[in-house]
Coordinates of C-alpha atoms in Angstrom, one line a residue:
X86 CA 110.0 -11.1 -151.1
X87 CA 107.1 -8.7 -149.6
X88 CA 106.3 -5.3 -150.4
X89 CA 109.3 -2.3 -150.5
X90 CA 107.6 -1.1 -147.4
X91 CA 107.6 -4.1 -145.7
X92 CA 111.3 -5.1 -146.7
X93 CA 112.3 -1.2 -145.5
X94 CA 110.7 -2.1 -142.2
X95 CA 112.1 -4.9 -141.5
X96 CA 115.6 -4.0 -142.5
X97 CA 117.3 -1.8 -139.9
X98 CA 119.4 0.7 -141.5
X99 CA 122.9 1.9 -139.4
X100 CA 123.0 5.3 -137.4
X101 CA 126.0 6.6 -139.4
X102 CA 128.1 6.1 -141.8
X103 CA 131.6 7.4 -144.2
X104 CA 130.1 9.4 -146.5
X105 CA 131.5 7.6 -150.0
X106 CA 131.5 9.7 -153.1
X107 CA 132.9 9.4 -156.5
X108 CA 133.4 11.0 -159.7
X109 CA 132.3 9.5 -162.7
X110 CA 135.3 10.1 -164.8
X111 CA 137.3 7.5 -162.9
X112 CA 134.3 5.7 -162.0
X113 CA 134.3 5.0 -166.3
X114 CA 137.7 4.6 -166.4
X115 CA 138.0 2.0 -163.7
X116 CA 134.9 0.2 -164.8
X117 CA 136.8 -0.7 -167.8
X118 CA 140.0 -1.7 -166.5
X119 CA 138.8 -3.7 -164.0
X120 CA 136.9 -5.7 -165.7
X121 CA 139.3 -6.3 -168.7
X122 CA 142.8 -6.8 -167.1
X123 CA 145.0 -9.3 -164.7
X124 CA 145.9 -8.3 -161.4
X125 CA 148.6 -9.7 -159.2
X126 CA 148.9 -8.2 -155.6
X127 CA 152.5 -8.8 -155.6
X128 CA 153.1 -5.6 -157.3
X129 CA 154.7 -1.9 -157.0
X130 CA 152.7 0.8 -154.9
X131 CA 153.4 3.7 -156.0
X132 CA 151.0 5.4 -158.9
X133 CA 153.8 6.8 -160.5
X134 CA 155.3 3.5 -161.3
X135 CA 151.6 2.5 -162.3
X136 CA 152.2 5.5 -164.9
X137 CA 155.6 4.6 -165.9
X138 CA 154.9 0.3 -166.2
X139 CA 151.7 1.5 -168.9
X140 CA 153.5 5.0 -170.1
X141 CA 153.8 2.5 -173.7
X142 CA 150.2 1.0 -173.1
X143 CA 150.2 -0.7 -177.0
X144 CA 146.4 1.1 -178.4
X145 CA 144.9 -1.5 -180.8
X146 CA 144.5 -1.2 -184.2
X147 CA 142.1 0.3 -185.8
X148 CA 139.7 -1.1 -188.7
X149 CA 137.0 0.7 -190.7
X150 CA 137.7 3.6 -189.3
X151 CA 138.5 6.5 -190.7
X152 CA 142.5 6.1 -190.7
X153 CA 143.1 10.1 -190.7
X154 CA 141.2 10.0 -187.1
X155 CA 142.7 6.7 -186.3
X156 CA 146.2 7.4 -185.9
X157 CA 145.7 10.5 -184.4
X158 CA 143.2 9.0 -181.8
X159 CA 146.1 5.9 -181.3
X160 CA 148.4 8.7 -179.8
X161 CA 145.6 11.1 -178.0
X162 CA 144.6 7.6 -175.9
X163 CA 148.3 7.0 -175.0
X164 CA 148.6 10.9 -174.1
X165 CA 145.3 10.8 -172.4
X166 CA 146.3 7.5 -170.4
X167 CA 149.7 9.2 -168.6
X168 CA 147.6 12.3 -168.1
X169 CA 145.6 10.4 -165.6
X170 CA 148.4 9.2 -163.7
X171 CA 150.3 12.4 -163.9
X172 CA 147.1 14.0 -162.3
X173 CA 146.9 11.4 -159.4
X174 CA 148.9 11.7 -156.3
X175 CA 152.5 13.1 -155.7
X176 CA 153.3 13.5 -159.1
X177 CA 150.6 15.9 -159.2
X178 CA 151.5 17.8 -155.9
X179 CA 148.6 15.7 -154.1
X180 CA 147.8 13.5 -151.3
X181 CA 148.8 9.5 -152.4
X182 CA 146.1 8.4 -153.9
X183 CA 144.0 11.7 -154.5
X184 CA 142.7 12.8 -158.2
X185 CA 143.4 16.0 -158.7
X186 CA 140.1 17.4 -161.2
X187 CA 142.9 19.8 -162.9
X188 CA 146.5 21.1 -161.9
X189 CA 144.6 24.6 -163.1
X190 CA 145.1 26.6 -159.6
X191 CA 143.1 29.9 -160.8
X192 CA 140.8 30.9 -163.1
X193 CA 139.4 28.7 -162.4
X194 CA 140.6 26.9 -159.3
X195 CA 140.4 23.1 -160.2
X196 CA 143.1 21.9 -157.5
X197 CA 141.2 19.8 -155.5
X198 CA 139.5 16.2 -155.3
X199 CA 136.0 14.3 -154.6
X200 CA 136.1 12.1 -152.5
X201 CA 134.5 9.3 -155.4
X202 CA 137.4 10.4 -157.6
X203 CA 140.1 9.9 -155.1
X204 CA 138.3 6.3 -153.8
X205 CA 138.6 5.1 -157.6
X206 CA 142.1 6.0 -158.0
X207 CA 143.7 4.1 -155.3
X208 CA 141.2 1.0 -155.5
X209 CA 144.1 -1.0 -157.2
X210 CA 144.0 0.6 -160.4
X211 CA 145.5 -2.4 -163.1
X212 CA 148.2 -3.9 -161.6
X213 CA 150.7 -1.6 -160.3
X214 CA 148.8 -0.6 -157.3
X215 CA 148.4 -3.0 -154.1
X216 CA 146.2 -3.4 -151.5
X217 CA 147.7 -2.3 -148.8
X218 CA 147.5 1.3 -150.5
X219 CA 143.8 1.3 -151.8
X220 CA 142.8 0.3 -148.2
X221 CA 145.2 3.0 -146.8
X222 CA 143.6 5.8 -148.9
X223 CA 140.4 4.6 -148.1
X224 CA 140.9 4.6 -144.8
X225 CA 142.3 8.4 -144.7
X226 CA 138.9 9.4 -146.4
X227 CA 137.0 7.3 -144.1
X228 CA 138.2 9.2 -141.5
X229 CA 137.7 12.5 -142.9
X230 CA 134.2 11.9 -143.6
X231 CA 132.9 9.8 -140.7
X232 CA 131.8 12.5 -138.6
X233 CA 128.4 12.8 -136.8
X234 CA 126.8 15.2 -138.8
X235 CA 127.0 12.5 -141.6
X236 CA 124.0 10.2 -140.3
X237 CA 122.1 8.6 -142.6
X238 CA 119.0 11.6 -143.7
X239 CA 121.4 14.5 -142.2
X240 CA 124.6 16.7 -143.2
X241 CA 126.0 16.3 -146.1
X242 CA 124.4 13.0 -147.6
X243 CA 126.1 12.0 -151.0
X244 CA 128.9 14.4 -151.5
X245 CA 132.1 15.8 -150.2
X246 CA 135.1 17.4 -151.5
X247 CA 138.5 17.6 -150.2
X248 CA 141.3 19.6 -151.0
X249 CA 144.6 18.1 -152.4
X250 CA 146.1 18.7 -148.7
X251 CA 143.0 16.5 -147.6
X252 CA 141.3 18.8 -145.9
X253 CA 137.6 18.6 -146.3
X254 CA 135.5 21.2 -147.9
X255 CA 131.9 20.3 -147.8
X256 CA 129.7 21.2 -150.7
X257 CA 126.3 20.7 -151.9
X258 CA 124.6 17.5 -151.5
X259 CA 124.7 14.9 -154.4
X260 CA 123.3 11.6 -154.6
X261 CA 125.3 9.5 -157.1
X262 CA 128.3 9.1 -155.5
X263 CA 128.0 6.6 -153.2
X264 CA 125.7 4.9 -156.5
X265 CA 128.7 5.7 -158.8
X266 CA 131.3 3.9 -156.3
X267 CA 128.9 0.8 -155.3
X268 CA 129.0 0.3 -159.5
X269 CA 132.7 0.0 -159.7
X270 CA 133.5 -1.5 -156.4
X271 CA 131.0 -4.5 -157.3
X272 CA 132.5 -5.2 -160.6
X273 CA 135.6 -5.2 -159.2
X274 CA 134.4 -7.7 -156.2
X275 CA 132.5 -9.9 -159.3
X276 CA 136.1 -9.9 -160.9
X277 CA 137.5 -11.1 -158.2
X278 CA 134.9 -13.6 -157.2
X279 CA 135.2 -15.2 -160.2
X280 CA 138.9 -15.5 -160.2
X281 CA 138.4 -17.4 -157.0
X282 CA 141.7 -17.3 -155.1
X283 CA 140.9 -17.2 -151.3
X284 CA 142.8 -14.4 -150.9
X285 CA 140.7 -12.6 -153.8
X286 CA 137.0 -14.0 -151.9
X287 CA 138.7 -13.0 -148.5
X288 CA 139.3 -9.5 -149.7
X289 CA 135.9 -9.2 -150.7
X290 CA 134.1 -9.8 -147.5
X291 CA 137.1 -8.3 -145.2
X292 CA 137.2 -4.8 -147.5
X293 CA 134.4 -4.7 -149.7
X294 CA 131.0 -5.5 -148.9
X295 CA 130.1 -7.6 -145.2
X296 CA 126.5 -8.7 -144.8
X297 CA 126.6 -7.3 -141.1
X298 CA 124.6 -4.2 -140.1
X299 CA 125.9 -1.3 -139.1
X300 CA 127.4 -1.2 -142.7
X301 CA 131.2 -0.5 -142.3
X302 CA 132.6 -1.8 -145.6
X303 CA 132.5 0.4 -148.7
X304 CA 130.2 -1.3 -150.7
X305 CA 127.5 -2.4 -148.4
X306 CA 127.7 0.9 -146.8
X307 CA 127.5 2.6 -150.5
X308 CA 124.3 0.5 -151.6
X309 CA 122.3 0.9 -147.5
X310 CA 122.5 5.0 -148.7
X311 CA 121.2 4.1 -152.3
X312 CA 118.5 2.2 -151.3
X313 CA 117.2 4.4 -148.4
X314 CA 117.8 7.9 -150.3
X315 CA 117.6 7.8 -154.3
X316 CA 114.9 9.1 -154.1
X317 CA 115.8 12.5 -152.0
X318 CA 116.1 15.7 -154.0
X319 CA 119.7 15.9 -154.4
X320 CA 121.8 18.6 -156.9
X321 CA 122.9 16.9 -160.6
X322 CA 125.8 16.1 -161.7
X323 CA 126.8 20.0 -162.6
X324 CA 126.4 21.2 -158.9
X325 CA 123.4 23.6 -160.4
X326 CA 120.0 22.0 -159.8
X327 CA 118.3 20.8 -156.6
X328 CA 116.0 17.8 -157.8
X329 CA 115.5 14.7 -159.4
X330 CA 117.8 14.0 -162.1
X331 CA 117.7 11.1 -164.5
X332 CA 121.8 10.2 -164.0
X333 CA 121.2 10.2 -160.5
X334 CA 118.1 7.8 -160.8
X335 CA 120.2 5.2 -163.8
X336 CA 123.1 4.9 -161.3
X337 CA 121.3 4.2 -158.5
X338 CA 119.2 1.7 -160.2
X339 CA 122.1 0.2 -161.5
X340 CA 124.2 0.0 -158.7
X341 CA 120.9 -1.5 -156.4
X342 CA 120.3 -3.8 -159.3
X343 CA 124.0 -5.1 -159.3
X344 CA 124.1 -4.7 -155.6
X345 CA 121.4 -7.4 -155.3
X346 CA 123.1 -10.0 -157.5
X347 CA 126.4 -9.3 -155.5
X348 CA 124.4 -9.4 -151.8
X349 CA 123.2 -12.9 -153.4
X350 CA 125.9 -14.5 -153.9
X351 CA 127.6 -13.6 -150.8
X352 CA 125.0 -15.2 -148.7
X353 CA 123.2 -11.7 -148.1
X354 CA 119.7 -12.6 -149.5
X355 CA 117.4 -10.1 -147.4
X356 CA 120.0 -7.1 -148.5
X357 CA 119.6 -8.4 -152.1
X358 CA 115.7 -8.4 -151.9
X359 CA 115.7 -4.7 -150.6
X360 CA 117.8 -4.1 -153.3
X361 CA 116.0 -5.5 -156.1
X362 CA 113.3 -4.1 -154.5
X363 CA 114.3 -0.8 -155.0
X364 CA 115.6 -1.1 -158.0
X365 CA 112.4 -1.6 -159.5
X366 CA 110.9 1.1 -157.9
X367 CA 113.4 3.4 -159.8
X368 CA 112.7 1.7 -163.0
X369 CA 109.4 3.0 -162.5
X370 CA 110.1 6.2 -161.4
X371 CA 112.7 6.5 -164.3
X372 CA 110.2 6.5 -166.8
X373 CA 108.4 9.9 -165.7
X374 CA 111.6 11.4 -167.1
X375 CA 110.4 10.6 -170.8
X376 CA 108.5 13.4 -172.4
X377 CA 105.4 12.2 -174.3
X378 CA 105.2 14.4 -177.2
X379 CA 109.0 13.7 -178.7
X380 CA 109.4 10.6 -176.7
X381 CA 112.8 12.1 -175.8
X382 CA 114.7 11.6 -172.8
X383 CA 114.5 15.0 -169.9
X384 CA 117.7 15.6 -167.8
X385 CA 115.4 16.4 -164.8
X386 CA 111.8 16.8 -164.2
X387 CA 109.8 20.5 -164.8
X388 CA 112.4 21.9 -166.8
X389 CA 110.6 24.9 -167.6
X390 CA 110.8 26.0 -164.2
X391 CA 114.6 25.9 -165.0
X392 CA 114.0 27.8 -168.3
X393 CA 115.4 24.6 -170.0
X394 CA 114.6 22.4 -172.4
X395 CA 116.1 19.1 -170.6
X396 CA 118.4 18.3 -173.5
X397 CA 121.3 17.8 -171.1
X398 CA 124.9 16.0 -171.7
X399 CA 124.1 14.1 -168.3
X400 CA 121.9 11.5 -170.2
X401 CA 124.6 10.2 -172.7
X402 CA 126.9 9.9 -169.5
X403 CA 123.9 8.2 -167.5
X404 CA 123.4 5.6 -170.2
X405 CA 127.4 5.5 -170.6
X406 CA 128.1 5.1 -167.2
X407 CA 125.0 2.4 -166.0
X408 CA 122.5 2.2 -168.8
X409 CA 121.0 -1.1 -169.3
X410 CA 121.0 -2.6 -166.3
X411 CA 118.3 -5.7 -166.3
X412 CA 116.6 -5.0 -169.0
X413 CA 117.4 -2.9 -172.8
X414 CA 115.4 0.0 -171.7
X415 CA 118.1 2.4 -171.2
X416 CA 120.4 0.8 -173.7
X417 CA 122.1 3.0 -176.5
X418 CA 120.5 1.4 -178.9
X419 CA 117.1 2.0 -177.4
X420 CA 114.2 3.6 -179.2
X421 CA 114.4 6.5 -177.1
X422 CA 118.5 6.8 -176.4
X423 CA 118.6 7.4 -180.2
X424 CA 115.6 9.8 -180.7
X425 CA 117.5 11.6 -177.3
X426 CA 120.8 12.0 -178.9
X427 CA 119.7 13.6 -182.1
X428 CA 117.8 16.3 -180.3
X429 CA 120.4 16.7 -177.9
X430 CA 123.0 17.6 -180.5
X431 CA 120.9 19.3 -182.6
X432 CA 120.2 21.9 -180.1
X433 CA 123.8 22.8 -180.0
X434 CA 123.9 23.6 -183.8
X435 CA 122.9 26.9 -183.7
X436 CA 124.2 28.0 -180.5
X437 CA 127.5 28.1 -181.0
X438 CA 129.8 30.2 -183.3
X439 CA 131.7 27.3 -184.3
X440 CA 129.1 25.0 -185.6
X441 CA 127.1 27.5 -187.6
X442 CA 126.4 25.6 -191.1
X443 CA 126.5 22.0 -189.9
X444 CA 123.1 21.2 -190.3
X445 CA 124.1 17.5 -190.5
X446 CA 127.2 16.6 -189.5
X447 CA 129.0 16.3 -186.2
X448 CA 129.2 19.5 -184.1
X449 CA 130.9 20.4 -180.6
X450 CA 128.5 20.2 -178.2
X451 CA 128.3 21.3 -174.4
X452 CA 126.5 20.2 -170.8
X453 CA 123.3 21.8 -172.3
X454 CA 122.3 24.6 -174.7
X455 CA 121.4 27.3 -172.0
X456 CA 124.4 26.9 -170.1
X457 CA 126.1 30.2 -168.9
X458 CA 129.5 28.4 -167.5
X459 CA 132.0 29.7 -169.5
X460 CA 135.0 27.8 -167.6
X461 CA 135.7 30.8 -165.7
X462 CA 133.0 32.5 -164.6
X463 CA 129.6 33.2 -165.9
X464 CA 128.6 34.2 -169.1
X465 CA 128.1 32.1 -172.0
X466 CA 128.7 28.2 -171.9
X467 CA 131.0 26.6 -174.2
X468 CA 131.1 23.1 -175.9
X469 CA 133.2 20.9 -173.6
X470 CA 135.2 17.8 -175.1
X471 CA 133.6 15.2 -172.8
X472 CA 129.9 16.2 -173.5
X473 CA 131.2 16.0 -177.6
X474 CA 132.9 12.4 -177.5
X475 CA 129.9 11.1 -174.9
X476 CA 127.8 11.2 -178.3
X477 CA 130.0 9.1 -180.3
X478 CA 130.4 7.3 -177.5
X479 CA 126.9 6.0 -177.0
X480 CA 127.1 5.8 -181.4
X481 CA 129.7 3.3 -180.7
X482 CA 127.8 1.1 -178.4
X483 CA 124.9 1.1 -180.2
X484 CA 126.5 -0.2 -183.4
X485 CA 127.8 -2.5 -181.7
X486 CA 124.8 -3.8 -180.2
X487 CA 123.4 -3.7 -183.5
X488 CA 126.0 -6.1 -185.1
X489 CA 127.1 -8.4 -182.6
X490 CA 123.5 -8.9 -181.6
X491 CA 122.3 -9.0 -184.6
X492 CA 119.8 -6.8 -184.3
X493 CA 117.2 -5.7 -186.7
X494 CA 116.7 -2.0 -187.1
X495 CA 113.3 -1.1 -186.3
X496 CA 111.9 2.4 -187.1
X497 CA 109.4 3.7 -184.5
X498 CA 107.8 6.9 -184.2
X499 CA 110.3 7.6 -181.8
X500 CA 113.0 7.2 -183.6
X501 CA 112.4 8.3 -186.7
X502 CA 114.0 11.3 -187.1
X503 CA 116.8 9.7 -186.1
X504 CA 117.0 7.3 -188.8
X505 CA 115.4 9.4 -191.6
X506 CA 119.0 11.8 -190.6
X507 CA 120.9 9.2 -192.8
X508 CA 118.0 8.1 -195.3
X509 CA 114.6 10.7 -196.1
X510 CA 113.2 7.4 -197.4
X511 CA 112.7 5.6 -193.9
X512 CA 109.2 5.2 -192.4
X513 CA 107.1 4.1 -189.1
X514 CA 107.2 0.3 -189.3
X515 CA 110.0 -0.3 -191.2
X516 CA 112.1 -3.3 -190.4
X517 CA 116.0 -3.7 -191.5
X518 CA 116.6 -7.4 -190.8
X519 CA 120.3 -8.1 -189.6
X520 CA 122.4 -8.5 -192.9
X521 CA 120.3 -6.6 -195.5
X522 CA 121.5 -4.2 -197.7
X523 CA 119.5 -0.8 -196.4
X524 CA 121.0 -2.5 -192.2
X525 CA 124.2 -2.0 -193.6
X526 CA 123.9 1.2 -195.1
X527 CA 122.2 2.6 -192.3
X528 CA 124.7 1.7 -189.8
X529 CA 127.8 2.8 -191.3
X530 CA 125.8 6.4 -192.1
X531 CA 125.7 6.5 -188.0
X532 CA 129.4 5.3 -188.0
X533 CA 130.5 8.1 -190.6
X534 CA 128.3 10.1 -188.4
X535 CA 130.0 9.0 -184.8
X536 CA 133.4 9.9 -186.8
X537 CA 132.5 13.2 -186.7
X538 CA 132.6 14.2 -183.3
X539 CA 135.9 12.8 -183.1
X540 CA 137.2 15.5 -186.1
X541 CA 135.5 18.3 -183.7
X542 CA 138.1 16.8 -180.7
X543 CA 140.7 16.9 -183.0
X544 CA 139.8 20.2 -184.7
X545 CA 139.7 22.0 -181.7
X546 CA 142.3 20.1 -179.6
X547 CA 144.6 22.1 -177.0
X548 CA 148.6 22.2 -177.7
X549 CA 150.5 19.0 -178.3
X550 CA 147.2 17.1 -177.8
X551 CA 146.4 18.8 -174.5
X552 CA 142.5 18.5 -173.5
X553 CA 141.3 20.9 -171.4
X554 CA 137.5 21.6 -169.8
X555 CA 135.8 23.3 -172.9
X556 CA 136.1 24.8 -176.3
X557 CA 135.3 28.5 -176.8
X558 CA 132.1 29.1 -178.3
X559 CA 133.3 31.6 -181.1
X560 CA 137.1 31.1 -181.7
X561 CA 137.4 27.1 -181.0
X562 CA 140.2 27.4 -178.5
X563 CA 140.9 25.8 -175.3
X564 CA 139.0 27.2 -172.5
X565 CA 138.4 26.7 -169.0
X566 CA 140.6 24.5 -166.4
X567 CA 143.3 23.1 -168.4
X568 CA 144.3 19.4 -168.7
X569 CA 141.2 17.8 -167.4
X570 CA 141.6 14.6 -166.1
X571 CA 137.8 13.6 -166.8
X572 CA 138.4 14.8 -170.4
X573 CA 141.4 12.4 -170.2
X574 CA 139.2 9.8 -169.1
X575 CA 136.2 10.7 -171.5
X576 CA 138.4 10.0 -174.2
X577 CA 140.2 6.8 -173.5
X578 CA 137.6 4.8 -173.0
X579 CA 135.7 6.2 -176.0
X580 CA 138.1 5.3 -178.1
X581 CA 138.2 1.8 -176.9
X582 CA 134.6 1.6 -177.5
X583 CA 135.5 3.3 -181.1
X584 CA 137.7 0.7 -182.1
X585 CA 135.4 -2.0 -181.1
X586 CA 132.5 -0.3 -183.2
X587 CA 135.0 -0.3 -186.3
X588 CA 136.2 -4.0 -186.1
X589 CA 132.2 -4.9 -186.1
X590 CA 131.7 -3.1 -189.3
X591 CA 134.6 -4.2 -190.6
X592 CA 133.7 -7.6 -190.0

């Protein structure tokens, strides 16, 4: 395939381009559902009757889980489902389409959308919304972010926001957007690829990714910034540092790596090499965020110089979001995912009022321990609810992994600590097989243990189930911008993952 430089040579990137952004709340929550439900374009419009057709969305059953969490979770996912609809569009004083972040209009102001949020939202969420309205909201942000100061290397790169009344408000620049939306997009054109209608395969290559250079559709457009820019110093997912940021590195990879397969098989095959080519590149790169000592994972590079540690929430949501890709190196069941995780919530144990004395169990935890974002203004951070469920989140997935892959447990100097948590006795070199008695036990320690952070959601839970940004530090009440919608999100697909943890060690 030659060299990355030669492949960069030789493939001419466009002059300019929509600058494509999305959130990763409804890039999760889409993920999921468009990949695991049937779609019929012959369908309602409106995202209100989306939210009324699913208002009595059934939640499976729960087994082996711990049934005082269970039913409360059963009607938090309902809740947290309508939330997400309520929060989209004109039921939620908004442009069709948009994702409002909060209906919160002060203290703090959360009224507005991001471009990627409002892109995933209309992109014919489940069933109830067509076409003919995903491409019409698309096209409205098109054309409020096609402007020349947009070229490719100049303005605002990855990242816009728009007010509810669309108008645009730009912001700092932020390269996982267009990475976050190329994800999504792709699974969605791979779902409908392999459904195989020719209305499905034209709708592909009319809307979502054409081989043909100047990139105009979403996805091919999405994946020619990726692979030209990942590696540009960009701000993280907070909107606080300018650098290079692990999340921002996994989702490109993962959307380049997914890319290629997608350029592949639509009879793209020099796109796909650039892809794959950079892709790898990034797996390389990706590496230099693992700090040798701990062999944990680092939120971004030098973070001394930020008077951090690196223990950050965004690497539970980067491996959440587009861990794994080709190989099990970013997997949550990875040597280093788990030896990350334990020091990641252990820093929070001390920090705030409300976990004081849990020196083993589940606590609240927050975006990272030195954060000063109190929700309003600056102070003292808080423990948010998404950065607290993204922990049993990643638990969930990797017991999963463990049992349906049947996978031995292997204790490494890297993940030690991690394992000794549940059982002082564990050393280097042990081996669990799949089956054994000390696997089993093990795994349902992390299972009792993944439980946990669901009690701190429910302990410290809003009114009537209401979830908003983050949990105050001393007193355990709501804080912040109220009713979330990526807290919404955070939690429903957690607690699909939960329930599919549970049935394997049931089973």
């Amino acid at each position: 395939m030659g060299t990355i430089e030669e492949v960069k040579e030789s493939h001419t990137q466009p002059s300019k381009w929509p600058v494509w952004a999305l959130s990763t709340a409804t890039t999760a929550l889409l993920a999921f559902f468009l990949l695991n439900k049937d779609y019929s374009y012959e369908i309602p419009s409106s995202v209100i009757q989306l939210k009324d057709a699913w208002s009595n969305l059934p939640v499976p059953s729960v087994q082996a889980c711990d049934p005082n969490l269970t039913k409360w979770i059963e009607e938090e996912a309902t809740l947290a489902w309508n939330k997400i609809f309520q929060q989209t569009g004109a039921p939620s004083g908004a442009h069709e389409g948009f994702v409002i972040a909060s209906p919160s209009k002060k203290a703090p102001d959360y009224f507005y959308t991001w471009t990627r949020e409002n892109a995933f939202s209309t992109s014919a969420i489940l069933q109830d919304v067509s076409k003919k309205d995903f491409m019409a909201s698309e096209n409205q942000s098109t054309t409020l972010t096609d402007q020349p100061s947009r070229d490719h290397g100049e303005g605002l790169k990855g990242y816009v926001e728009i007010y509810t009344t669309a108008l645009i408000f730009a912001h700092r620049a932020f390269q996982d957007g267009p990475a976050l939306r190329a994800i999504t997009l792709i699974d969605f054109a791979e779902y409908l690829l392999n459904r195989g209608t020719p209305e499905d395969y034209e709708f592909v290559q009319q809307h979502l990714y054409k081989p043909e250079l100047p990139a105009l559709s979403v996805v091919k457009a999405d994946l020619e910034y990726v692979a030209r820019y990942w590696s540009d110093k960009s701000f993280d997912l907070w909107e606080e540092i300018d650098g290079h940021h692990f999340f921002t590195y996994i989702v490109s990879r993962t959307a380049l790596d997914k890319g290629a397969r997608l350029a592949l098989r639509l009879d793209d095959p020099h796109a796909a090499s650039y892809y794959a080519l950079e892709a790898g590149a990034i797996t390389k790169h990706l590496r230099e965020f693992i700090e040798k000592d701990k062999g944990i994972v680092l939120a971004y590079k030098n973070p001394k110089q930020f008077n951090r540690t690196g223990l950050d929430a965004a690497f539970p949501l980067g491996v959440l979001i587009a861990g794994g890709g080709t190989d099990e190196e970013w997997e949550p069941a990875n040597e280093y995912t788990l030896a990350t995780i334990k020091e990641y919530v252990d820093s929070f144990r001390d920090e705030y009022k409300i976990n004081q004395g849990e020196k083993k169990l589940a606590v609240a935890t927050g975006r990272y321990a030195e954060d000063v974002y109190d929700g309003i203004g600056v102070s003292l951070g808080n423990p948010w609810y998404l950065t607290t469920l993204s922990v049993s989140h990643v638990l969930s997935r990797a017991i999963h992994h463990y049992i349906k892959q049947s996978a031995p447990i292997q204790v490494t100097p890297i993940n030690k600590a991690f394992w000794a948590q549940f059982d002082n006795s564990v050393e280097e070199g042990d081996v669990f097989e799949a089956g054994s008695r000390q696997w089993k036990r093990l795994l349902k320690a992390v299972a009792t243990w993944s439980e946990g952070f669901w009690g701190v959601a429910k302990k410290y839970q809003g009114e009537n189930g209401r979830l908003d940004e983050q949990i105050n530090r001393d007193t355990g009440l709501p804080q912040g911008a109220r009713d979330l919608t990526w807290s919404y999100a955070a939690f429903y697909l957690a607690s699909e993952d939960r329930r599919l943890a549970c049935q394997a060690v049931a089973a």
